[in-house]
């Protein structure tokens, strides 16, 4: 959470920093600020605003800040509520050092007490202010050495950016647990939490690894390890351009990303099939159990993945919330395969659970979207979802890509372990290739879904029901709705409803029923009957033309028939995304940046 950007070069820093912050806003958006060295580099100018980057931008309008070295920050509050005082950058007592920070300093309270005893006063409630004062306190005439000394005292996971009037021609960036990349330009260089922040200016990047520190001047970037030893790091070039991170005519990123799914599915399939020799498939004979760990939407993908892996690989699978798995004594061994699923590859809960399990001997396969992200580098094997940047805070296109990757993983592993034949595998390949066409069919239902959204947007609660492969999709539908519309919603396996949640049903409760014509269709119809008998409002998603389901449905959203029931979870996800989207838009909510959330959750 929180986004950092830093610039040193020949341009005015403020527009570059504001641009960068806008592209990082998905990481947090409760306040924003910049720190820029003034033209004669004698003073640090700090400007902050509560609210979004556009509030800071409006506030800075007409202010003449000409410096070309600066750092900036968009915040997702951890220590202290959103306020000007708590907004970053934070400045040291004498005003010579400014710091932006993403992450948490776990021992900040004891450091703060030590600094207060030395005469430092604190203006904010943040953990970050400690870093600025500590750098000032330990400054020994060499900013790099001082930041390294400070890093040894800080506990927690963090990334920081530092500028100083004491050594005005540099920016220092340090990574320990939270992401930080360096952008390489001509006569200018950058640091940022993520690539899109600076993609407008360069396509050449270096990813900092943990405990690495970058010293940027206008013309040079040097990387050191935490002991101050210089390192050589090879830059890489990204091949997507800034259009991929823009709305492209859609009202919201979320809508654009929902509509991108036919393409992202094609890309994910192509990516997987170009990587069939991934070494993970040669390890399966050594694996006795599989644990899928993930959070939020990625966890829901894992729940579906369990069905496929158990069916085709015939290895027992446990799916757990990463935040829970890490703190329970689950026996892992070198015969355990951990599958860590994460769009960002930066989710602290997932990363640290995977790191712990790996330390205990397990092998880790990660399924991630962001190439080069921390989790991908901390795993034994990686399968990428090839979706490009996902900017909307609510995951959409990456969820369907995770499902496809899990299905393909199960099928390919099934092939390797002799549970399915080469021709069966090829048959599945063909069926999956047809998915983009099916998703385009679903997207044609958008208008009907919008009309249904108008009818029910005032409901206080929603229930989502599904069975078998599709019960996790009910969970995901409920999560999508609650996170962007703030309507309370629950997902349930339909067969479990009678064991409690049925008490919630009355004439005011919309119940979204996933009723594809699969092997559990008849069972699902019985569950819908139970809802109807209690006067619930039945909204069905189905490809069935049966009279019975038509009579039971207050509203029906048509989904295309599929050649294989494994495809239903993917097809059903899209109308649920659209339903959540439209309800949130009708309610006037901030769809792309819902309150209290952040796209990348780098705190535990
Ligand atoms: C919901 C959503 C979150 C994420 C979760 C994990 O729409 O986006 O629930 O799925 O924070 O994030 P990743 O996948 O980046 O680990």
Coordinates of C-alpha atoms and ligand atoms in Angstrom, one line a residue:
X1 CA 0.0 0.0 0.0
X2 CA 1.1 3.6 -0.5
X3 CA 2.8 4.7 -3.7
X4 CA 6.2 6.2 -4.0
X5 CA 7.7 8.1 -6.9
X6 CA 11.0 10.0 -7.2
X7 CA 12.5 12.1 -10.0
X8 CA 16.0 13.6 -10.7
X9 CA 16.7 15.0 -14.1
X10 CA 16.3 17.9 -16.5
X11 CA 12.6 18.5 -16.3
X12 CA 10.6 20.2 -13.6
X13 CA 10.0 17.6 -11.0
X14 CA 6.4 18.5 -10.0
X15 CA 4.5 17.4 -13.2
X16 CA 6.5 14.2 -13.3
X17 CA 5.8 13.4 -9.7
X18 CA 2.1 14.2 -10.0
X19 CA 1.8 12.0 -13.1
X20 CA 3.5 9.2 -11.3
X21 CA 1.2 9.6 -8.2
X22 CA -1.9 9.4 -10.4
X23 CA -0.7 6.1 -11.8
X24 CA 0.0 4.8 -8.3
X25 CA -3.2 5.9 -6.8
X26 CA -4.5 2.3 -6.9
X27 CA -2.1 1.7 -4.0
X28 CA -3.8 4.2 -1.7
X29 CA -5.6 7.4 -2.0
X30 CA -6.3 9.1 1.3
X31 CA -3.7 11.9 1.1
X32 CA -0.8 12.8 -1.2
X33 CA 2.3 15.0 -1.1
X34 CA 5.5 16.0 -2.7
X35 CA 8.9 17.2 -1.6
X36 CA 11.1 19.1 -4.1
X37 CA 14.5 20.6 -3.7
X38 CA 14.2 24.3 -4.7
X39 CA 16.1 25.6 -7.7
X40 CA 19.2 26.5 -5.7
X41 CA 19.0 23.2 -3.8
X42 CA 19.2 24.9 -0.4
X43 CA 15.7 24.1 0.8
X44 CA 13.1 21.4 0.6
X45 CA 9.6 22.5 -0.4
X46 CA 6.9 20.2 0.9
X47 CA 3.3 20.4 -0.2
X48 CA 0.6 18.0 1.0
X49 CA -3.2 17.6 0.7
X50 CA -5.7 15.2 2.2
X51 CA -7.7 13.4 -0.4
X52 CA -6.7 12.2 -3.9
X53 CA -3.9 13.2 -6.1
X54 CA -6.2 15.5 -8.0
X55 CA -6.8 17.5 -4.8
X56 CA -3.0 18.0 -4.5
X57 CA -2.8 18.9 -8.2
X58 CA -5.5 21.6 -7.8
X59 CA -3.8 22.9 -4.7
X60 CA -0.5 23.1 -6.5
X61 CA -2.0 24.8 -9.6
X62 CA -0.2 28.2 -10.2
X63 CA 2.4 27.5 -7.6
X64 CA 5.8 28.1 -9.0
X65 CA 8.0 25.1 -8.0
X66 CA 10.9 24.8 -10.4
X67 CA 13.2 22.3 -8.8
X68 CA 14.0 19.2 -10.8
X69 CA 14.7 16.7 -7.9
X70 CA 11.9 15.4 -5.8
X71 CA 10.0 12.6 -4.2
X72 CA 6.3 12.1 -3.8
X73 CA 3.8 9.8 -2.1
X74 CA 0.1 8.7 -2.2
X75 CA -1.0 7.2 1.1
X76 CA -3.1 4.4 2.4
X77 CA -3.2 5.1 6.2
X78 CA -1.6 2.6 8.6
X79 CA -0.4 4.7 11.5
X80 CA -2.6 7.7 12.1
X81 CA -5.7 8.8 10.2
X82 CA -5.6 10.7 6.9
X83 CA -4.5 14.3 7.7
X84 CA -2.0 16.9 6.4
X85 CA 0.3 16.1 9.3
X86 CA 0.3 12.4 8.6
X87 CA 0.6 12.7 4.8
X88 CA 4.0 12.1 3.4
X89 CA 6.7 13.3 2.7
X90 CA 8.0 13.7 6.2
X91 CA 10.9 16.0 7.0
X92 CA 13.6 15.9 9.6
X93 CA 13.9 18.4 12.5
X94 CA 16.3 20.8 10.7
X95 CA 14.4 20.5 7.4
X96 CA 17.3 18.9 5.6
X97 CA 16.0 15.4 4.9
X98 CA 12.7 14.4 3.4
X99 CA 11.4 10.8 3.3
X100 CA 8.6 8.9 1.6
X101 CA 7.8 5.4 2.8
X102 CA 5.7 2.5 1.8
X103 CA 5.3 -0.3 4.4
X104 CA 5.4 -0.5 8.2
X105 CA 8.2 0.1 10.6
X106 CA 7.4 -2.3 13.4
X107 CA 9.8 -0.9 16.0
X108 CA 8.9 2.7 15.4
X109 CA 7.5 3.2 18.9
X110 CA 10.9 2.5 20.6
X111 CA 12.8 4.5 18.0
X112 CA 10.4 7.4 18.5
X113 CA 10.9 7.3 22.2
X114 CA 14.7 7.2 21.8
X115 CA 14.5 10.2 19.4
X116 CA 12.2 12.2 21.7
X117 CA 14.7 11.7 24.5
X118 CA 17.3 13.2 22.2
X119 CA 15.1 16.3 21.7
X120 CA 13.3 15.5 18.4
X121 CA 9.7 16.5 18.3
X122 CA 7.1 14.7 16.2
X123 CA 4.5 16.4 14.1
X124 CA 2.7 13.3 12.9
X125 CA 1.4 10.0 14.3
X126 CA 3.2 8.0 11.5
X127 CA 6.0 5.5 11.7
X128 CA 7.7 7.3 8.8
X129 CA 8.6 10.4 10.6
X130 CA 11.0 8.3 12.7
X131 CA 13.0 7.5 9.5
X132 CA 13.5 11.2 8.7
X133 CA 14.7 12.1 12.2
X134 CA 16.9 9.0 12.4
X135 CA 18.7 9.8 9.2
X136 CA 19.3 13.3 10.5
X137 CA 20.5 11.9 13.8
X138 CA 22.9 9.4 12.3
X139 CA 24.1 11.6 9.4
X140 CA 27.9 11.2 9.1
X141 CA 28.6 13.2 6.0
X142 CA 27.6 10.4 3.6
X143 CA 23.9 10.0 2.9
X144 CA 24.3 6.5 1.5
X145 CA 26.2 5.2 4.5
X146 CA 23.7 6.9 6.8
X147 CA 20.7 5.3 5.2
X148 CA 22.4 2.0 5.4
X149 CA 22.9 2.5 9.1
X150 CA 19.3 3.5 9.6
X151 CA 18.1 0.4 7.6
X152 CA 19.9 -1.8 10.1
X153 CA 17.8 -0.2 12.9
X154 CA 14.4 -0.4 11.2
X155 CA 12.3 -3.5 11.6
X156 CA 9.5 -4.4 9.3
X157 CA 8.8 -4.4 5.5
X158 CA 9.3 -1.2 3.7
X159 CA 10.5 0.8 0.8
X160 CA 11.7 4.4 1.2
X161 CA 12.8 7.3 -1.0
X162 CA 15.1 10.1 0.5
X163 CA 16.3 13.5 -0.7
X164 CA 18.4 15.9 1.3
X165 CA 19.8 19.4 1.0
X166 CA 23.0 18.0 2.5
X167 CA 23.7 16.0 -0.6
X168 CA 21.3 17.7 -3.1
X169 CA 22.2 16.0 -6.3
X170 CA 20.9 12.5 -5.5
X171 CA 17.9 10.5 -4.6
X172 CA 18.2 7.4 -2.5
X173 CA 15.8 4.5 -2.8
X174 CA 15.9 1.5 -0.4
X175 CA 13.8 -1.7 -0.6
X176 CA 13.3 -4.1 2.2
X177 CA 10.1 -6.0 1.8
X178 CA 8.0 -3.5 -0.2
X179 CA 8.4 -3.1 -3.9
X180 CA 10.6 -0.4 -5.5
X181 CA 11.8 -0.1 -9.1
X182 CA 14.3 2.2 -10.7
X183 CA 13.6 3.8 -14.1
X184 CA 16.5 4.6 -16.3
X185 CA 16.3 7.7 -18.7
X186 CA 18.5 9.9 -20.7
X187 CA 19.9 12.6 -18.3
X188 CA 17.1 11.6 -15.8
X189 CA 16.3 8.8 -13.5
X190 CA 13.3 7.7 -11.4
X191 CA 12.3 5.5 -8.5
X192 CA 8.7 4.2 -8.2
X193 CA 6.6 1.6 -6.5
X194 CA 5.5 0.2 -9.8
X195 CA 6.3 0.5 -13.5
X196 CA 3.2 2.4 -14.8
X197 CA 4.1 5.4 -12.6
X198 CA 7.0 6.2 -14.9
X199 CA 6.3 4.3 -18.1
X200 CA 5.6 7.6 -19.9
X201 CA 9.3 8.5 -19.5
X202 CA 11.2 5.3 -19.9
X203 CA 10.8 1.6 -20.8
X204 CA 14.0 0.6 -19.1
X205 CA 13.9 -0.6 -15.5
X206 CA 15.8 -2.2 -12.7
X207 CA 13.8 -4.1 -10.0
X208 CA 15.4 -3.7 -6.6
X209 CA 15.6 -6.9 -4.6
X210 CA 15.2 -6.9 -0.9
X211 CA 17.9 -5.1 1.1
X212 CA 19.2 -3.3 -2.0
X213 CA 19.7 0.4 -2.1
X214 CA 19.8 2.7 -5.2
X215 CA 21.7 6.0 -5.5
X216 CA 20.3 8.0 -8.4
X217 CA 21.9 11.1 -9.8
X218 CA 20.8 12.8 -13.0
X219 CA 23.2 10.7 -15.2
X220 CA 23.8 7.6 -13.2
X221 CA 22.3 4.9 -11.0
X222 CA 24.3 2.8 -8.6
X223 CA 23.0 -0.2 -6.7
X224 CA 24.4 -1.4 -3.4
X225 CA 23.6 -4.2 -1.0
X226 CA 22.7 -3.6 2.6
X227 CA 26.4 -3.8 3.5
X228 CA 27.3 -1.0 1.1
X229 CA 28.9 -3.3 -1.5
X230 CA 28.3 -2.3 -5.1
X231 CA 26.2 -4.6 -7.3
X232 CA 25.8 -4.9 -11.0
X233 CA 22.1 -5.3 -12.0
X234 CA 20.9 -5.8 -15.6
X235 CA 18.1 -3.5 -16.7
X236 CA 15.1 -5.0 -18.4
X237 CA 12.8 -3.4 -21.0
X238 CA 9.0 -3.6 -20.8
X239 CA 7.1 -4.1 -24.0
X240 CA 3.7 -2.7 -23.0
X241 CA 3.0 1.0 -23.4
X242 CA 1.1 3.5 -21.4
X243 CA -2.1 2.9 -23.3
X244 CA -2.4 -0.4 -21.4
X245 CA -2.6 1.6 -18.2
X246 CA -5.2 4.1 -19.5
X247 CA -9.0 4.0 -19.7
X248 CA -9.1 4.0 -23.5
X249 CA -12.6 5.6 -23.7
X250 CA -14.2 3.6 -20.9
X251 CA -15.7 5.4 -18.0
X252 CA -13.8 3.4 -15.4
X253 CA -10.7 1.1 -15.4
X254 CA -12.9 -1.6 -14.0
X255 CA -15.2 -1.6 -17.0
X256 CA -12.3 -1.5 -19.4
X257 CA -10.7 -4.4 -17.6
X258 CA -14.0 -6.4 -17.7
X259 CA -14.2 -5.8 -21.4
X260 CA -10.6 -6.8 -22.0
X261 CA -11.2 -10.3 -20.9
X262 CA -11.5 -11.9 -24.4
X263 CA -8.0 -10.6 -25.1
X264 CA -6.5 -11.4 -21.7
X265 CA -7.8 -14.9 -21.9
X266 CA -6.3 -15.3 -25.3
X267 CA -3.0 -13.9 -24.0
X268 CA -3.0 -16.1 -20.9
X269 CA -3.7 -19.2 -23.0
X270 CA -0.9 -18.3 -25.4
X271 CA 1.5 -17.5 -22.5
X272 CA 0.8 -20.9 -20.9
X273 CA 1.2 -22.9 -24.1
X274 CA 4.5 -21.2 -24.8
X275 CA 5.8 -22.3 -21.4
X276 CA 4.9 -26.0 -21.4
X277 CA 8.4 -27.0 -20.4
X278 CA 8.1 -25.2 -17.1
X279 CA 10.1 -27.3 -14.7
X280 CA 7.2 -27.5 -12.2
X281 CA 5.7 -30.2 -14.4
X282 CA 8.8 -32.4 -13.9
X283 CA 8.5 -32.2 -10.1
X284 CA 5.0 -33.7 -9.7
X285 CA 6.1 -37.3 -9.0
X286 CA 7.8 -36.0 -5.9
X287 CA 4.7 -34.1 -4.6
X288 CA 2.3 -35.7 -2.1
X289 CA 0.1 -32.8 -1.1
X290 CA -0.7 -29.3 -2.5
X291 CA -1.6 -26.2 -0.5
X292 CA -3.0 -23.2 -2.3
X293 CA -2.5 -20.0 -0.4
X294 CA -3.9 -16.6 -1.5
X295 CA -6.0 -13.7 -0.3
X296 CA -9.3 -12.2 -1.5
X297 CA -10.2 -12.8 -5.1
X298 CA -7.1 -14.8 -5.6
X299 CA -8.2 -17.1 -2.8
X300 CA -11.5 -17.7 -4.6
X301 CA -9.6 -18.7 -7.7
X302 CA -7.7 -21.2 -5.5
X303 CA -11.0 -22.7 -4.3
X304 CA -11.9 -23.5 -7.9
X305 CA -8.4 -24.7 -8.6
X306 CA -8.7 -27.3 -5.9
X307 CA -11.5 -29.1 -7.8
X308 CA -9.4 -29.2 -10.9
X309 CA -6.2 -30.3 -9.4
X310 CA -7.8 -33.0 -7.3
X311 CA -9.7 -34.3 -10.4
X312 CA -6.8 -34.3 -12.9
X313 CA -3.7 -34.6 -10.8
X314 CA -5.2 -36.8 -8.1
X315 CA -3.2 -35.1 -5.3
X316 CA -5.1 -33.8 -2.2
X317 CA -5.3 -30.0 -2.1
X318 CA -5.9 -27.7 0.8
X319 CA -6.8 -24.1 0.2
X320 CA -6.1 -21.6 2.9
X321 CA -6.1 -17.8 3.5
X322 CA -2.4 -16.9 3.4
X323 CA -2.9 -14.7 6.5
X324 CA -4.1 -17.8 8.4
X325 CA -1.8 -20.4 6.9
X326 CA 1.2 -18.5 8.0
X327 CA 0.3 -18.7 11.6
X328 CA -0.8 -22.2 12.0
X329 CA 1.3 -25.3 12.4
X330 CA 0.6 -27.0 9.1
X331 CA 3.0 -29.8 8.4
X332 CA 4.9 -29.1 5.2
X333 CA 7.8 -31.1 3.8
X334 CA 9.8 -31.3 0.7
X335 CA 6.9 -33.3 -0.7
X336 CA 4.5 -30.3 -0.4
X337 CA 3.9 -28.0 -3.3
X338 CA 2.6 -24.6 -2.3
X339 CA 0.7 -22.7 -5.0
X340 CA 0.7 -19.0 -4.1
X341 CA -1.7 -17.0 -6.2
X342 CA -1.4 -13.2 -6.3
X343 CA -2.2 -10.7 -9.0
X344 CA 0.3 -8.2 -7.7
X345 CA 2.9 -10.6 -6.4
X346 CA 3.4 -8.2 -3.6
X347 CA 0.6 -9.1 -1.1
X348 CA 2.5 -9.4 2.2
X349 CA 0.3 -12.2 3.6
X350 CA 0.8 -14.4 0.6
X351 CA 4.5 -13.6 0.2
X352 CA 5.5 -14.3 3.7
X353 CA 3.4 -17.4 4.0
X354 CA 5.1 -18.7 0.9
X355 CA 8.6 -17.7 2.1
X356 CA 8.0 -19.5 5.5
X357 CA 6.8 -22.7 3.8
X358 CA 9.7 -22.6 1.4
X359 CA 12.1 -22.3 4.4
X360 CA 10.5 -25.4 5.8
X361 CA 11.3 -27.3 2.6
X362 CA 8.2 -26.9 0.5
X363 CA 8.5 -26.1 -3.2
X364 CA 6.6 -22.9 -4.2
X365 CA 4.8 -22.4 -7.5
X366 CA 3.4 -18.8 -7.8
X367 CA 0.7 -17.7 -10.2
X368 CA 1.2 -14.0 -10.6
X369 CA 0.3 -11.2 -13.0
X370 CA 3.0 -8.7 -12.4
X371 CA 6.2 -9.8 -14.0
X372 CA 9.3 -9.5 -11.8
X373 CA 7.1 -9.0 -8.7
X374 CA 8.5 -10.0 -5.3
X375 CA 6.5 -13.3 -5.1
X376 CA 7.6 -14.4 -8.6
X377 CA 11.2 -13.9 -7.5
X378 CA 10.8 -15.7 -4.2
X379 CA 9.2 -18.9 -5.8
X380 CA 10.8 -22.0 -7.2
X381 CA 8.5 -21.9 -10.3
X382 CA 6.2 -19.2 -11.8
X383 CA 3.2 -19.3 -14.1
X384 CA 2.2 -15.8 -15.3
X385 CA -1.3 -14.6 -16.1
X386 CA -0.7 -12.3 -19.1
X387 CA -3.2 -9.6 -18.4
X388 CA -1.1 -6.4 -18.5
X389 CA -1.6 -3.9 -15.7
X390 CA -4.9 -4.1 -13.7
X391 CA -5.6 -0.6 -12.4
X392 CA -9.1 -0.9 -11.0
X393 CA -8.8 -1.9 -7.3
X394 CA -11.4 -4.7 -7.8
X395 CA -9.7 -7.6 -9.5
X396 CA -11.6 -8.7 -12.7
X397 CA -9.5 -9.8 -15.7
X398 CA -6.8 -11.2 -13.5
X399 CA -9.3 -13.5 -11.7
X400 CA -10.5 -15.2 -14.9
X401 CA -6.8 -15.5 -16.0
X402 CA -6.0 -17.1 -12.7
X403 CA -8.8 -19.6 -13.2
X404 CA -7.5 -20.5 -16.6
X405 CA -4.0 -20.9 -15.4
X406 CA -5.1 -23.2 -12.6
X407 CA -7.2 -25.3 -15.0
X408 CA -4.3 -25.5 -17.4
X409 CA -1.9 -26.3 -14.6
X410 CA -4.2 -29.2 -13.5
X411 CA -4.6 -30.5 -17.1
X412 CA -0.9 -30.3 -18.0
X413 CA 0.0 -32.0 -14.6
X414 CA -2.7 -34.6 -15.3
X415 CA -1.1 -35.2 -18.6
X416 CA 2.4 -35.5 -17.1
X417 CA 1.1 -37.9 -14.4
X418 CA -0.8 -40.0 -16.8
X419 CA -4.3 -39.2 -15.7
X420 CA -5.3 -37.7 -19.0
X421 CA -4.1 -38.5 -22.5
X422 CA -2.4 -36.3 -25.0
X423 CA -5.5 -36.2 -27.2
X424 CA -7.7 -35.3 -24.2
X425 CA -5.3 -32.5 -23.4
X426 CA -5.4 -31.3 -26.9
X427 CA -9.2 -31.4 -26.8
X428 CA -9.2 -29.2 -23.7
X429 CA -6.9 -26.8 -25.5
X430 CA -9.4 -26.4 -28.3
X431 CA -12.3 -25.9 -25.9
X432 CA -10.3 -23.2 -24.0
X433 CA -9.5 -21.5 -27.2
X434 CA -13.2 -21.0 -27.7
X435 CA -13.5 -19.1 -24.4
X436 CA -13.0 -15.5 -25.8
X437 CA -16.0 -16.1 -28.1
X438 CA -18.1 -17.2 -25.1
X439 CA -17.0 -14.2 -23.0
X440 CA -18.0 -11.9 -25.9
X441 CA -21.4 -13.5 -25.7
X442 CA -21.6 -12.7 -22.0
X443 CA -20.6 -9.1 -22.6
X444 CA -23.7 -8.8 -24.9
X445 CA -25.8 -9.2 -21.7
X446 CA -24.4 -6.0 -20.3
X447 CA -27.5 -3.9 -20.9
X448 CA -29.8 -6.4 -19.3
X449 CA -27.5 -6.6 -16.3
X450 CA -27.5 -2.8 -16.0
X451 CA -31.3 -2.9 -16.0
X452 CA -31.4 -5.5 -13.3
X453 CA -28.9 -3.4 -11.4
X454 CA -31.3 -0.4 -11.5
X455 CA -34.1 -2.5 -10.1
X456 CA -32.1 -3.8 -7.1
X457 CA -29.4 -1.3 -6.3
X458 CA -31.3 -0.2 -3.2
X459 CA -31.3 -3.6 -1.6
X460 CA -29.6 -3.7 1.8
X461 CA -28.2 -7.2 1.4
X462 CA -27.5 -9.7 -1.4
X463 CA -27.0 -13.5 -1.3
X464 CA -25.0 -15.3 -3.9
X465 CA -25.4 -19.1 -4.3
X466 CA -23.6 -21.7 -6.4
X467 CA -22.7 -25.3 -6.2
X468 CA -19.6 -27.4 -7.0
X469 CA -17.1 -25.6 -9.2
X470 CA -19.2 -22.5 -9.0
X471 CA -19.7 -22.0 -5.3
X472 CA -16.4 -20.1 -5.1
X473 CA -17.7 -17.9 -7.9
X474 CA -20.7 -17.1 -5.6
X475 CA -18.1 -16.0 -3.0
X476 CA -16.4 -13.9 -5.6
X477 CA -19.7 -12.3 -6.8
X478 CA -20.4 -11.3 -3.2
X479 CA -16.9 -9.9 -2.7
X480 CA -17.1 -7.8 -5.9
X481 CA -20.4 -6.3 -4.9
X482 CA -19.5 -5.5 -1.3
X483 CA -16.1 -4.0 -2.1
X484 CA -17.3 -1.5 -4.7
X485 CA -20.9 -0.8 -3.8
X486 CA -20.6 -1.2 0.0
X487 CA -23.8 -3.4 0.0
X488 CA -23.5 -6.3 2.4
X489 CA -23.3 -9.5 0.4
X490 CA -22.6 -13.1 1.2
X491 CA -21.7 -16.0 -1.0
X492 CA -22.7 -19.5 0.0
X493 CA -22.6 -23.0 -1.4
X494 CA -26.2 -23.4 -2.3
X495 CA -26.5 -26.8 -0.5
X496 CA -25.3 -25.2 2.7
X497 CA -27.9 -22.4 2.7
X498 CA -30.5 -24.6 4.6
X499 CA -28.0 -24.8 7.5
X500 CA -28.4 -21.2 8.5
X501 CA -28.5 -18.4 5.9
X502 CA -32.0 -19.5 4.8
X503 CA -33.2 -17.5 7.8
X504 CA -32.2 -14.3 6.0
X505 CA -34.5 -14.9 3.1
X506 CA -37.5 -12.7 2.7
X507 CA -39.2 -10.7 0.0
X508 CA -36.5 -8.0 0.1
X509 CA -33.5 -10.1 -0.4
X510 CA -32.1 -10.5 -3.9
X511 CA -30.5 -14.0 -4.3
X512 CA -28.2 -14.4 -7.2
X513 CA -28.3 -18.1 -8.2
X514 CA -25.6 -19.6 -10.4
X515 CA -27.5 -22.3 -12.2
X516 CA -25.5 -23.4 -15.3
X517 CA -26.7 -26.6 -17.0
X518 CA -24.0 -28.7 -15.3
X519 CA -24.1 -32.0 -13.4
X520 CA -25.4 -30.3 -10.3
X521 CA -28.2 -28.3 -12.1
X522 CA -31.1 -30.3 -10.6
X523 CA -29.7 -29.9 -7.1
X524 CA -29.4 -26.2 -7.8
X525 CA -33.0 -26.0 -8.9
X526 CA -34.0 -27.5 -5.6
X527 CA -32.1 -24.8 -3.8
X528 CA -33.7 -22.1 -5.9
X529 CA -37.1 -23.6 -5.0
X530 CA -36.2 -23.2 -1.4
X531 CA -35.4 -19.5 -1.9
X532 CA -38.6 -19.0 -3.9
X533 CA -40.7 -20.7 -1.2
X534 CA -39.5 -18.0 1.2
X535 CA -40.3 -15.2 -1.2
X536 CA -36.7 -14.3 -2.0
X537 CA -36.0 -12.4 -5.2
X538 CA -34.4 -14.9 -7.5
X539 CA -31.9 -13.6 -10.1
X540 CA -30.6 -16.6 -12.1
X541 CA -27.5 -16.9 -14.3
X542 CA -28.2 -19.8 -16.6
X543 CA -27.9 -21.3 -20.0
X544 CA -31.0 -23.5 -19.4
X545 CA -34.1 -23.0 -21.4
X546 CA -36.2 -25.1 -19.0
X547 CA -39.7 -23.8 -18.2
X548 CA -39.1 -24.5 -14.5
X549 CA -36.1 -22.2 -14.0
X550 CA -37.9 -19.5 -16.1
X551 CA -40.9 -19.7 -13.7
X552 CA -38.7 -19.6 -10.7
X553 CA -36.7 -16.5 -11.8
X554 CA -37.7 -13.0 -11.1
X555 CA -34.8 -12.0 -13.3
X556 CA -32.6 -14.1 -15.6
X557 CA -29.2 -13.3 -17.0
X558 CA -28.3 -15.5 -20.0
X559 CA -25.0 -17.2 -20.2
X560 CA -23.8 -19.2 -23.2
X561 CA -23.8 -22.9 -23.2
X562 CA -20.3 -24.4 -22.9
X563 CA -18.7 -27.6 -24.3
X564 CA -17.3 -28.5 -20.9
X565 CA -18.5 -27.7 -17.4
X566 CA -15.0 -26.7 -16.4
X567 CA -15.6 -23.5 -18.4
X568 CA -18.6 -22.4 -16.4
X569 CA -16.7 -20.7 -13.5
X570 CA -14.9 -18.5 -16.0
X571 CA -18.1 -17.7 -18.0
X572 CA -20.1 -17.0 -14.8
X573 CA -17.5 -14.6 -13.3
X574 CA -18.1 -11.9 -16.0
X575 CA -21.8 -11.2 -15.4
X576 CA -21.2 -11.0 -11.7
X577 CA -18.4 -8.4 -12.3
X578 CA -20.8 -6.4 -14.5
X579 CA -23.6 -6.6 -11.9
X580 CA -21.3 -5.3 -9.1
X581 CA -20.0 -2.6 -11.5
X582 CA -23.4 -1.3 -12.5
X583 CA -24.8 -1.3 -9.0
X584 CA -21.8 0.7 -7.7
X585 CA -22.0 3.2 -10.6
X586 CA -25.8 3.7 -10.0
X587 CA -25.1 4.3 -6.3
X588 CA -22.4 6.9 -7.3
X589 CA -19.5 5.0 -5.7
X590 CA -15.9 5.4 -6.6
X591 CA -15.7 2.2 -8.6
X592 CA -12.0 2.2 -9.4
X593 CA -10.9 3.3 -5.9
X594 CA -13.3 2.1 -3.3
X595 CA -13.0 3.5 0.2
X596 CA -10.6 1.9 2.6
X597 CA -9.0 -0.4 0.0
X598 CA -5.8 -0.5 -1.9
X599 CA -4.8 -2.6 -4.9
X600 CA -1.6 -3.9 -3.5
X601 CA -1.7 -4.8 0.2
X602 CA 1.9 -4.8 1.4
X603 CA 1.1 -4.8 5.1
X604 CA 0.1 -7.9 7.1
Ligands
LIG1 C1 -10.7 -8.0 -4.7 C2 -9.3 -7.8 -4.7 C3 -8.5 -8.3 -3.5 C4 -7.2 -9.0 -3.9 C5 -6.4 -9.4 -2.7 C6 -5.2 -10.2 -3.1 O1 -11.2 -7.5 -5.8 O2 -8.7 -7.4 -5.6 O3 -9.3 -9.1 -2.7 O4 -7.6 -10.2 -4.6 O5 -6.0 -8.2 -2.0 O6 -4.4 -9.4 -4.0 P1 -3.3 -10.1 -4.9 O7 -4.0 -11.0 -5.8 O8 -2.5 -9.0 -5.5 O9 -2.4 -10.9 -3.9

